[in-house]
Amino acid sequence: MDPQSALPAQLVRLAQEESFSPQRVLDAVHAALAPRTGVRRAEVLAHERGRLVVVARAGEAGPVPGACATFTLRHGGAELGLLHLHGGDPSTVDRAVGAAAGHHLAVALRDVTTAREQAELHRVTDAVRRLFEEGVRAVSVEAAGRLLVAVAADVLGTERAAVMLVAPDTRVTHVLGVGLPEELEQRLAASLLGRLARDSPAWQRAALTGGPAGVPPGGGPAGRPRGVVETHRLRS
């Protein structure tokens, strides 16, 4: 039996191994298809945050001449990504073999997504638990604010984070940070304490959207002069 014909059974065995992953599946697909079809590179593209990004690659790097065959990777009725085969003669890829490869790659992508979502859920759950457990021991508004920004930084995976605490009229009463050099935190405090947060473009965007607001790309009023955005030199 030639490697292409043997691929579906090989993928079934691979799916039972702990090392089952999009890269392992793609390596097997490329190795099986290359001899007969001449495929020189195989790529898996997955949907991430509204974009298609390459998550696995096998074969030659760089530009590959010739045709490109595309297989949609679906699982449970949802499109999870694409399989691209570059070079050679894609018409010689057996459609049943291509479908089997697409199925196992989709399952591998689903497993990766599920594991990522579970890890994110654990991070959020741990953050909420930490807020409750440590929050009751906070002896001041400043201590509670530092806990809040520290937990937010952990959940978001950021090196630096800052929070403004405001009075009912949005006048800034505290500026607290995590991972900030002392000089930078002092500059933020000197610039923002006593000012109205509602005058900040960043505050206005967050209030308008009712949720997180990013820094506008390519200029525009991201925040107030010498505020958090400008001082941190944040870019989208």
PDB file of C-alpha atoms in Angstrom:
ATOM      1  CA  MET A   1       0.000   0.000   0.000  1.00  0.00           C
ATOM      2  CA  ASP A   2       1.373   3.403  -0.959  1.00  0.00           C
ATOM      3  CA  PRO A   3       1.808   6.055   1.775  1.00  0.00           C
ATOM      4  CA  GLN A   4      -1.173   8.127   0.625  1.00  0.00           C
ATOM      5  CA  SER A   5      -3.582   5.187   0.781  1.00  0.00           C
ATOM      6  CA  ALA A   6      -2.223   4.199   4.191  1.00  0.00           C
ATOM      7  CA  LEU A   7      -2.602   7.710   5.634  1.00  0.00           C
ATOM      8  CA  PRO A   8      -6.183   7.443   7.019  1.00  0.00           C
ATOM      9  CA  ALA A   9      -5.314   4.389   9.122  1.00  0.00           C
ATOM     10  CA  GLN A  10      -2.076   6.055  10.233  1.00  0.00           C
ATOM     11  CA  LEU A  11      -4.004   9.123  11.406  1.00  0.00           C
ATOM     12  CA  VAL A  12      -6.435   6.973  13.398  1.00  0.00           C
ATOM     13  CA  ARG A  13      -3.483   5.453  15.264  1.00  0.00           C
ATOM     14  CA  LEU A  14      -1.915   8.875  15.760  1.00  0.00           C
ATOM     15  CA  ALA A  15      -5.141  10.231  17.253  1.00  0.00           C
ATOM     16  CA  GLN A  16      -4.837   7.709  20.079  1.00  0.00           C
ATOM     17  CA  GLU A  17      -1.420   8.989  21.155  1.00  0.00           C
ATOM     18  CA  GLU A  18      -0.824  11.628  23.823  1.00  0.00           C
ATOM     19  CA  SER A  19       1.375  13.587  21.419  1.00  0.00           C
ATOM     20  CA  PHE A  20      -1.579  14.101  19.039  1.00  0.00           C
ATOM     21  CA  SER A  21      -1.352  17.693  17.792  1.00  0.00           C
ATOM     22  CA  PRO A  22      -1.853  19.725  14.598  1.00  0.00           C
ATOM     23  CA  GLN A  23       1.910  19.616  13.916  1.00  0.00           C
ATOM     24  CA  ARG A  24       2.137  15.829  14.354  1.00  0.00           C
ATOM     25  CA  VAL A  25      -0.840  15.300  12.050  1.00  0.00           C
ATOM     26  CA  LEU A  26       0.525  17.700   9.441  1.00  0.00           C
ATOM     27  CA  ASP A  27       3.953  16.038   9.465  1.00  0.00           C
ATOM     28  CA  ALA A  28       2.271  12.709   8.748  1.00  0.00           C
ATOM     29  CA  VAL A  29       0.081  14.223   6.010  1.00  0.00           C
ATOM     30  CA  HIS A  30       3.000  15.856   4.232  1.00  0.00           C
ATOM     31  CA  ALA A  31       5.198  12.763   4.438  1.00  0.00           C
ATOM     32  CA  ALA A  32       2.417  10.585   2.998  1.00  0.00           C
ATOM     33  CA  LEU A  33       1.364  12.914   0.178  1.00  0.00           C
ATOM     34  CA  ALA A  34       4.742  14.157  -1.039  1.00  0.00           C
ATOM     35  CA  PRO A  35       5.945  10.988  -2.867  1.00  0.00           C
ATOM     36  CA  ARG A  36       2.953  10.660  -5.217  1.00  0.00           C
ATOM     37  CA  THR A  37       1.605  14.221  -5.439  1.00  0.00           C
ATOM     38  CA  GLY A  38       4.861  16.173  -5.273  1.00  0.00           C
ATOM     39  CA  VAL A  39       3.468  18.424  -2.521  1.00  0.00           C
ATOM     40  CA  ARG A  40       6.414  20.434  -1.248  1.00  0.00           C
ATOM     41  CA  ARG A  41       4.849  22.280   1.659  1.00  0.00           C
ATOM     42  CA  ALA A  42       1.761  21.799   3.809  1.00  0.00           C
ATOM     43  CA  GLU A  43       0.317  24.409   6.141  1.00  0.00           C
ATOM     44  CA  VAL A  44      -2.507  24.555   8.657  1.00  0.00           C
ATOM     45  CA  LEU A  45      -4.204  27.909   9.127  1.00  0.00           C
ATOM     46  CA  ALA A  46      -6.542  28.439  12.075  1.00  0.00           C
ATOM     47  CA  HIS A  47      -9.072  31.141  12.887  1.00  0.00           C
ATOM     48  CA  GLU A  48      -7.741  33.252  15.743  1.00  0.00           C
ATOM     49  CA  ARG A  49      -9.363  36.547  16.752  1.00  0.00           C
ATOM     50  CA  GLY A  50     -10.958  37.017  13.369  1.00  0.00           C
ATOM     51  CA  ARG A  51      -7.816  36.244  11.357  1.00  0.00           C
ATOM     52  CA  LEU A  52      -6.347  33.173   9.669  1.00  0.00           C
ATOM     53  CA  VAL A  53      -2.882  32.442  11.050  1.00  0.00           C
ATOM     54  CA  VAL A  54      -0.439  29.638  10.291  1.00  0.00           C
ATOM     55  CA  VAL A  55      -0.265  27.296  13.299  1.00  0.00           C
ATOM     56  CA  ALA A  56       1.653  24.388  11.740  1.00  0.00           C
ATOM     57  CA  ARG A  57       3.944  23.951   8.726  1.00  0.00           C
ATOM     58  CA  ALA A  58       5.739  20.979   7.151  1.00  0.00           C
ATOM     59  CA  GLY A  59       8.033  20.748   4.154  1.00  0.00           C
ATOM     60  CA  GLU A  60       9.985  23.411   2.329  1.00  0.00           C
ATOM     61  CA  ALA A  61      10.296  26.980   3.585  1.00  0.00           C
ATOM     62  CA  GLY A  62      10.082  30.017   1.356  1.00  0.00           C
ATOM     63  CA  PRO A  63       8.160  30.460  -1.911  1.00  0.00           C
ATOM     64  CA  VAL A  64       6.976  27.221  -3.519  1.00  0.00           C
ATOM     65  CA  PRO A  65       6.133  27.214  -7.244  1.00  0.00           C
ATOM     66  CA  GLY A  66       3.120  25.373  -8.573  1.00  0.00           C
ATOM     67  CA  ALA A  67      -0.494  25.012  -7.633  1.00  0.00           C
ATOM     68  CA  CYS A  68      -2.082  25.157  -4.196  1.00  0.00           C
ATOM     69  CA  ALA A  69      -4.887  22.918  -2.958  1.00  0.00           C
ATOM     70  CA  THR A  70      -7.088  23.990  -0.058  1.00  0.00           C
ATOM     71  CA  PHE A  71      -9.151  21.790   2.253  1.00  0.00           C
ATOM     72  CA  THR A  72     -11.574  23.255   4.789  1.00  0.00           C
ATOM     73  CA  LEU A  73     -11.124  21.976   8.333  1.00  0.00           C
ATOM     74  CA  ARG A  74     -14.533  21.493   9.938  1.00  0.00           C
ATOM     75  CA  HIS A  75     -15.678  19.983  13.205  1.00  0.00           C
ATOM     76  CA  GLY A  76     -19.208  19.903  14.548  1.00  0.00           C
ATOM     77  CA  GLY A  77     -20.392  22.035  11.643  1.00  0.00           C
ATOM     78  CA  ALA A  78     -17.938  24.849  12.437  1.00  0.00           C
ATOM     79  CA  GLU A  79     -15.055  25.870  10.203  1.00  0.00           C
ATOM     80  CA  LEU A  80     -11.888  25.829  12.333  1.00  0.00           C
ATOM     81  CA  GLY A  81      -9.289  26.504   9.654  1.00  0.00           C
ATOM     82  CA  LEU A  82      -7.745  25.472   6.343  1.00  0.00           C
ATOM     83  CA  LEU A  83      -5.197  22.968   5.057  1.00  0.00           C
ATOM     84  CA  HIS A  84      -3.006  24.360   2.281  1.00  0.00           C
ATOM     85  CA  LEU A  85      -0.920  22.055   0.062  1.00  0.00           C
ATOM     86  CA  HIS A  86       1.683  23.874  -2.031  1.00  0.00           C
ATOM     87  CA  GLY A  87       3.515  22.611  -5.114  1.00  0.00           C
ATOM     88  CA  GLY A  88       3.291  19.409  -7.112  1.00  0.00           C
ATOM     89  CA  ASP A  89      -0.016  18.303  -8.587  1.00  0.00           C
ATOM     90  CA  PRO A  90      -2.803  18.751  -6.040  1.00  0.00           C
ATOM     91  CA  SER A  91      -5.249  16.975  -8.365  1.00  0.00           C
ATOM     92  CA  THR A  92      -3.525  13.690  -7.517  1.00  0.00           C
ATOM     93  CA  VAL A  93      -4.515  14.018  -3.856  1.00  0.00           C
ATOM     94  CA  ASP A  94      -7.209  11.446  -3.236  1.00  0.00           C
ATOM     95  CA  ARG A  95     -10.306  13.314  -2.054  1.00  0.00           C
ATOM     96  CA  ALA A  96     -11.098  10.693   0.601  1.00  0.00           C
ATOM     97  CA  VAL A  97      -7.531  10.931   1.902  1.00  0.00           C
ATOM     98  CA  GLY A  98      -7.779  14.716   1.908  1.00  0.00           C
ATOM     99  CA  ALA A  99     -11.061  14.524   3.814  1.00  0.00           C
ATOM    100  CA  ALA A 100      -9.526  12.179   6.398  1.00  0.00           C
ATOM    101  CA  ALA A 101      -6.563  14.515   6.837  1.00  0.00           C
ATOM    102  CA  GLY A 102      -8.922  17.465   7.205  1.00  0.00           C
ATOM    103  CA  HIS A 103     -11.002  15.659   9.816  1.00  0.00           C
ATOM    104  CA  HIS A 104      -8.038  14.745  12.023  1.00  0.00           C
ATOM    105  CA  LEU A 105      -6.498  18.201  11.689  1.00  0.00           C
ATOM    106  CA  ALA A 106      -9.829  19.747  12.698  1.00  0.00           C
ATOM    107  CA  VAL A 107     -10.009  17.467  15.752  1.00  0.00           C
ATOM    108  CA  ALA A 108      -6.450  18.439  16.694  1.00  0.00           C
ATOM    109  CA  LEU A 109      -7.298  22.139  16.335  1.00  0.00           C
ATOM    110  CA  ARG A 110     -10.417  21.658  18.457  1.00  0.00           C
ATOM    111  CA  ASP A 111      -8.344  19.985  21.180  1.00  0.00           C
ATOM    112  CA  VAL A 112      -5.888  22.908  21.184  1.00  0.00           C
ATOM    113  CA  THR A 113      -8.734  25.422  21.386  1.00  0.00           C
ATOM    114  CA  THR A 114     -10.444  23.500  24.182  1.00  0.00           C
ATOM    115  CA  ALA A 115      -7.226  23.293  26.200  1.00  0.00           C
ATOM    116  CA  ARG A 116      -6.651  27.035  25.733  1.00  0.00           C
ATOM    117  CA  GLU A 117     -10.201  27.864  26.820  1.00  0.00           C
ATOM    118  CA  GLN A 118      -9.888  25.655  29.890  1.00  0.00           C
ATOM    119  CA  ALA A 119      -6.602  27.302  30.841  1.00  0.00           C
ATOM    120  CA  GLU A 120      -8.227  30.725  30.434  1.00  0.00           C
ATOM    121  CA  LEU A 121     -11.161  29.645  32.584  1.00  0.00           C
ATOM    122  CA  HIS A 122      -8.772  28.460  35.302  1.00  0.00           C
ATOM    123  CA  ARG A 123      -6.917  31.800  35.206  1.00  0.00           C
ATOM    124  CA  VAL A 124     -10.142  33.758  35.552  1.00  0.00           C
ATOM    125  CA  THR A 125     -11.437  31.478  38.314  1.00  0.00           C
ATOM    126  CA  ASP A 126      -8.175  31.811  40.228  1.00  0.00           C
ATOM    127  CA  ALA A 127      -8.308  35.586  39.783  1.00  0.00           C
ATOM    128  CA  VAL A 128     -11.832  35.818  41.206  1.00  0.00           C
ATOM    129  CA  ARG A 129     -10.855  33.587  44.139  1.00  0.00           C
ATOM    130  CA  ARG A 130      -7.788  35.730  44.800  1.00  0.00           C
ATOM    131  CA  LEU A 131      -9.853  38.918  44.734  1.00  0.00           C
ATOM    132  CA  PHE A 132     -12.275  37.504  47.311  1.00  0.00           C
ATOM    133  CA  GLU A 133      -9.659  35.938  49.585  1.00  0.00           C
ATOM    134  CA  GLU A 134      -7.151  38.783  49.573  1.00  0.00           C
ATOM    135  CA  GLY A 135      -9.669  41.567  49.087  1.00  0.00           C
ATOM    136  CA  VAL A 136     -11.264  41.004  52.502  1.00  0.00           C
ATOM    137  CA  ARG A 137      -7.836  41.578  54.050  1.00  0.00           C
ATOM    138  CA  ALA A 138      -7.222  44.885  52.277  1.00  0.00           C
ATOM    139  CA  VAL A 139      -6.985  47.575  54.932  1.00  0.00           C
ATOM    140  CA  SER A 140      -7.294  50.595  52.637  1.00  0.00           C
ATOM    141  CA  VAL A 141      -8.615  51.736  49.272  1.00  0.00           C
ATOM    142  CA  GLU A 142      -5.032  51.872  48.011  1.00  0.00           C
ATOM    143  CA  ALA A 143      -4.355  48.270  49.061  1.00  0.00           C
ATOM    144  CA  ALA A 144      -7.553  47.121  47.348  1.00  0.00           C
ATOM    145  CA  GLY A 145      -6.594  49.036  44.206  1.00  0.00           C
ATOM    146  CA  ARG A 146      -3.126  47.474  44.104  1.00  0.00           C
ATOM    147  CA  LEU A 147      -4.674  44.017  44.471  1.00  0.00           C
ATOM    148  CA  LEU A 148      -7.091  44.739  41.636  1.00  0.00           C
ATOM    149  CA  VAL A 149      -4.398  45.877  39.215  1.00  0.00           C
ATOM    150  CA  ALA A 150      -2.079  43.012  40.179  1.00  0.00           C
ATOM    151  CA  VAL A 151      -4.794  40.412  39.517  1.00  0.00           C
ATOM    152  CA  ALA A 152      -5.754  42.088  36.233  1.00  0.00           C
ATOM    153  CA  ALA A 153      -2.117  42.023  35.106  1.00  0.00           C
ATOM    154  CA  ASP A 154      -1.867  38.303  35.927  1.00  0.00           C
ATOM    155  CA  VAL A 155      -5.053  37.428  34.029  1.00  0.00           C
ATOM    156  CA  LEU A 156      -4.109  39.495  30.978  1.00  0.00           C
ATOM    157  CA  GLY A 157      -0.467  38.427  31.046  1.00  0.00           C
ATOM    158  CA  THR A 158       0.852  42.000  30.925  1.00  0.00           C
ATOM    159  CA  GLU A 159       4.235  43.165  32.174  1.00  0.00           C
ATOM    160  CA  ARG A 160       2.832  46.500  33.296  1.00  0.00           C
ATOM    161  CA  ALA A 161      -0.572  47.647  34.465  1.00  0.00           C
ATOM    162  CA  ALA A 162      -2.009  50.766  36.046  1.00  0.00           C
ATOM    163  CA  VAL A 163      -5.336  51.690  37.574  1.00  0.00           C
ATOM    164  CA  MET A 164      -6.944  55.000  38.409  1.00  0.00           C
ATOM    165  CA  LEU A 165      -9.315  55.182  41.361  1.00  0.00           C
ATOM    166  CA  VAL A 166     -11.825  57.991  41.087  1.00  0.00           C
ATOM    167  CA  ALA A 167     -14.334  59.852  43.214  1.00  0.00           C
ATOM    168  CA  PRO A 168     -18.048  59.967  42.236  1.00  0.00           C
ATOM    169  CA  ASP A 169     -17.358  62.986  40.028  1.00  0.00           C
ATOM    170  CA  THR A 170     -14.539  60.946  38.297  1.00  0.00           C
ATOM    171  CA  ARG A 171     -11.830  63.063  39.938  1.00  0.00           C
ATOM    172  CA  VAL A 172      -8.706  60.867  40.157  1.00  0.00           C
ATOM    173  CA  THR A 173      -7.829  60.053  43.770  1.00  0.00           C
ATOM    174  CA  HIS A 174      -5.219  57.303  43.326  1.00  0.00           C
ATOM    175  CA  VAL A 175      -2.897  56.135  40.529  1.00  0.00           C
ATOM    176  CA  LEU A 176      -1.489  52.668  41.206  1.00  0.00           C
ATOM    177  CA  GLY A 177       0.638  50.381  39.095  1.00  0.00           C
ATOM    178  CA  VAL A 178       2.206  46.944  38.820  1.00  0.00           C
ATOM    179  CA  GLY A 179       5.536  46.414  37.116  1.00  0.00           C
ATOM    180  CA  LEU A 180       6.059  50.157  36.754  1.00  0.00           C
ATOM    181  CA  PRO A 181       9.376  51.791  37.584  1.00  0.00           C
ATOM    182  CA  GLU A 182       8.910  54.059  40.579  1.00  0.00           C
ATOM    183  CA  GLU A 183       9.766  57.140  38.513  1.00  0.00           C
ATOM    184  CA  LEU A 184       7.072  56.253  35.951  1.00  0.00           C
ATOM    185  CA  GLU A 185       4.394  55.734  38.598  1.00  0.00           C
ATOM    186  CA  GLN A 186       5.320  59.077  40.147  1.00  0.00           C
ATOM    187  CA  ARG A 187       5.004  60.808  36.768  1.00  0.00           C
ATOM    188  CA  LEU A 188       1.561  59.302  36.254  1.00  0.00           C
ATOM    189  CA  ALA A 189       0.433  60.371  39.720  1.00  0.00           C
ATOM    190  CA  ALA A 190       1.738  63.912  39.260  1.00  0.00           C
ATOM    191  CA  SER A 191      -0.032  64.178  35.903  1.00  0.00           C
ATOM    192  CA  LEU A 192      -3.389  62.632  36.807  1.00  0.00           C
ATOM    193  CA  LEU A 193      -4.179  63.158  40.508  1.00  0.00           C
ATOM    194  CA  GLY A 194      -6.985  65.651  40.993  1.00  0.00           C
ATOM    195  CA  ARG A 195      -7.985  65.707  37.322  1.00  0.00           C
ATOM    196  CA  LEU A 196     -11.333  64.520  35.967  1.00  0.00           C
ATOM    197  CA  ALA A 197     -11.078  61.070  34.383  1.00  0.00           C
ATOM    198  CA  ARG A 198     -14.144  61.790  32.241  1.00  0.00           C
ATOM    199  CA  ASP A 199     -12.088  64.339  30.279  1.00  0.00           C
ATOM    200  CA  SER A 200      -9.765  61.585  29.009  1.00  0.00           C
ATOM    201  CA  PRO A 201     -10.455  60.240  25.480  1.00  0.00           C
ATOM    202  CA  ALA A 202      -9.540  56.768  26.752  1.00  0.00           C
ATOM    203  CA  TRP A 203     -12.121  57.026  29.559  1.00  0.00           C
ATOM    204  CA  GLN A 204     -14.736  58.287  27.086  1.00  0.00           C
ATOM    205  CA  ARG A 205     -14.126  55.354  24.699  1.00  0.00           C
ATOM    206  CA  ALA A 206     -14.435  52.830  27.529  1.00  0.00           C
ATOM    207  CA  ALA A 207     -17.638  54.489  28.782  1.00  0.00           C
ATOM    208  CA  LEU A 208     -19.073  54.494  25.252  1.00  0.00           C
ATOM    209  CA  THR A 209     -18.330  50.827  24.534  1.00  0.00           C
ATOM    210  CA  GLY A 210     -19.147  49.592  28.018  1.00  0.00           C
ATOM    211  CA  GLY A 211     -16.036  47.395  27.970  1.00  0.00           C
ATOM    212  CA  PRO A 212     -12.340  47.316  27.062  1.00  0.00           C
ATOM    213  CA  ALA A 213     -11.163  50.012  24.648  1.00  0.00           C
ATOM    214  CA  GLY A 214      -8.007  49.655  22.589  1.00  0.00           C
ATOM    215  CA  VAL A 215      -5.525  52.316  21.572  1.00  0.00           C
ATOM    216  CA  PRO A 216      -6.468  53.712  18.129  1.00  0.00           C
ATOM    217  CA  PRO A 217      -3.958  52.732  15.415  1.00  0.00           C
ATOM    218  CA  GLY A 218      -2.147  55.348  13.393  1.00  0.00           C
ATOM    219  CA  GLY A 219      -2.601  58.336  15.635  1.00  0.00           C
ATOM    220  CA  GLY A 220      -5.711  60.086  16.890  1.00  0.00           C
ATOM    221  CA  PRO A 221      -6.450  61.116  20.469  1.00  0.00           C
ATOM    222  CA  ALA A 222      -5.638  57.923  22.364  1.00  0.00           C
ATOM    223  CA  GLY A 223      -5.622  59.607  25.756  1.00  0.00           C
ATOM    224  CA  ARG A 224      -4.958  62.843  27.556  1.00  0.00           C
ATOM    225  CA  PRO A 225      -1.496  64.478  27.377  1.00  0.00           C
ATOM    226  CA  ARG A 226       0.904  62.843  29.879  1.00  0.00           C
ATOM    227  CA  GLY A 227      -1.776  60.288  30.722  1.00  0.00           C
ATOM    228  CA  VAL A 228      -1.472  56.506  30.925  1.00  0.00           C
ATOM    229  CA  VAL A 229      -1.418  55.937  27.143  1.00  0.00           C
ATOM    230  CA  GLU A 230       1.163  58.623  26.374  1.00  0.00           C
ATOM    231  CA  THR A 231       3.377  57.915  29.398  1.00  0.00           C
ATOM    232  CA  HIS A 232       3.465  54.183  28.631  1.00  0.00           C
ATOM    233  CA  ARG A 233       3.897  54.905  24.902  1.00  0.00           C
ATOM    234  CA  LEU A 234       1.130  52.414  24.191  1.00  0.00           C
ATOM    235  CA  ARG A 235       0.431  51.370  20.599  1.00  0.00           C
ATOM    236  CA  SER A 236      -2.273  49.127  19.149  1.00  0.00           C
TER     237      SER A 236
END
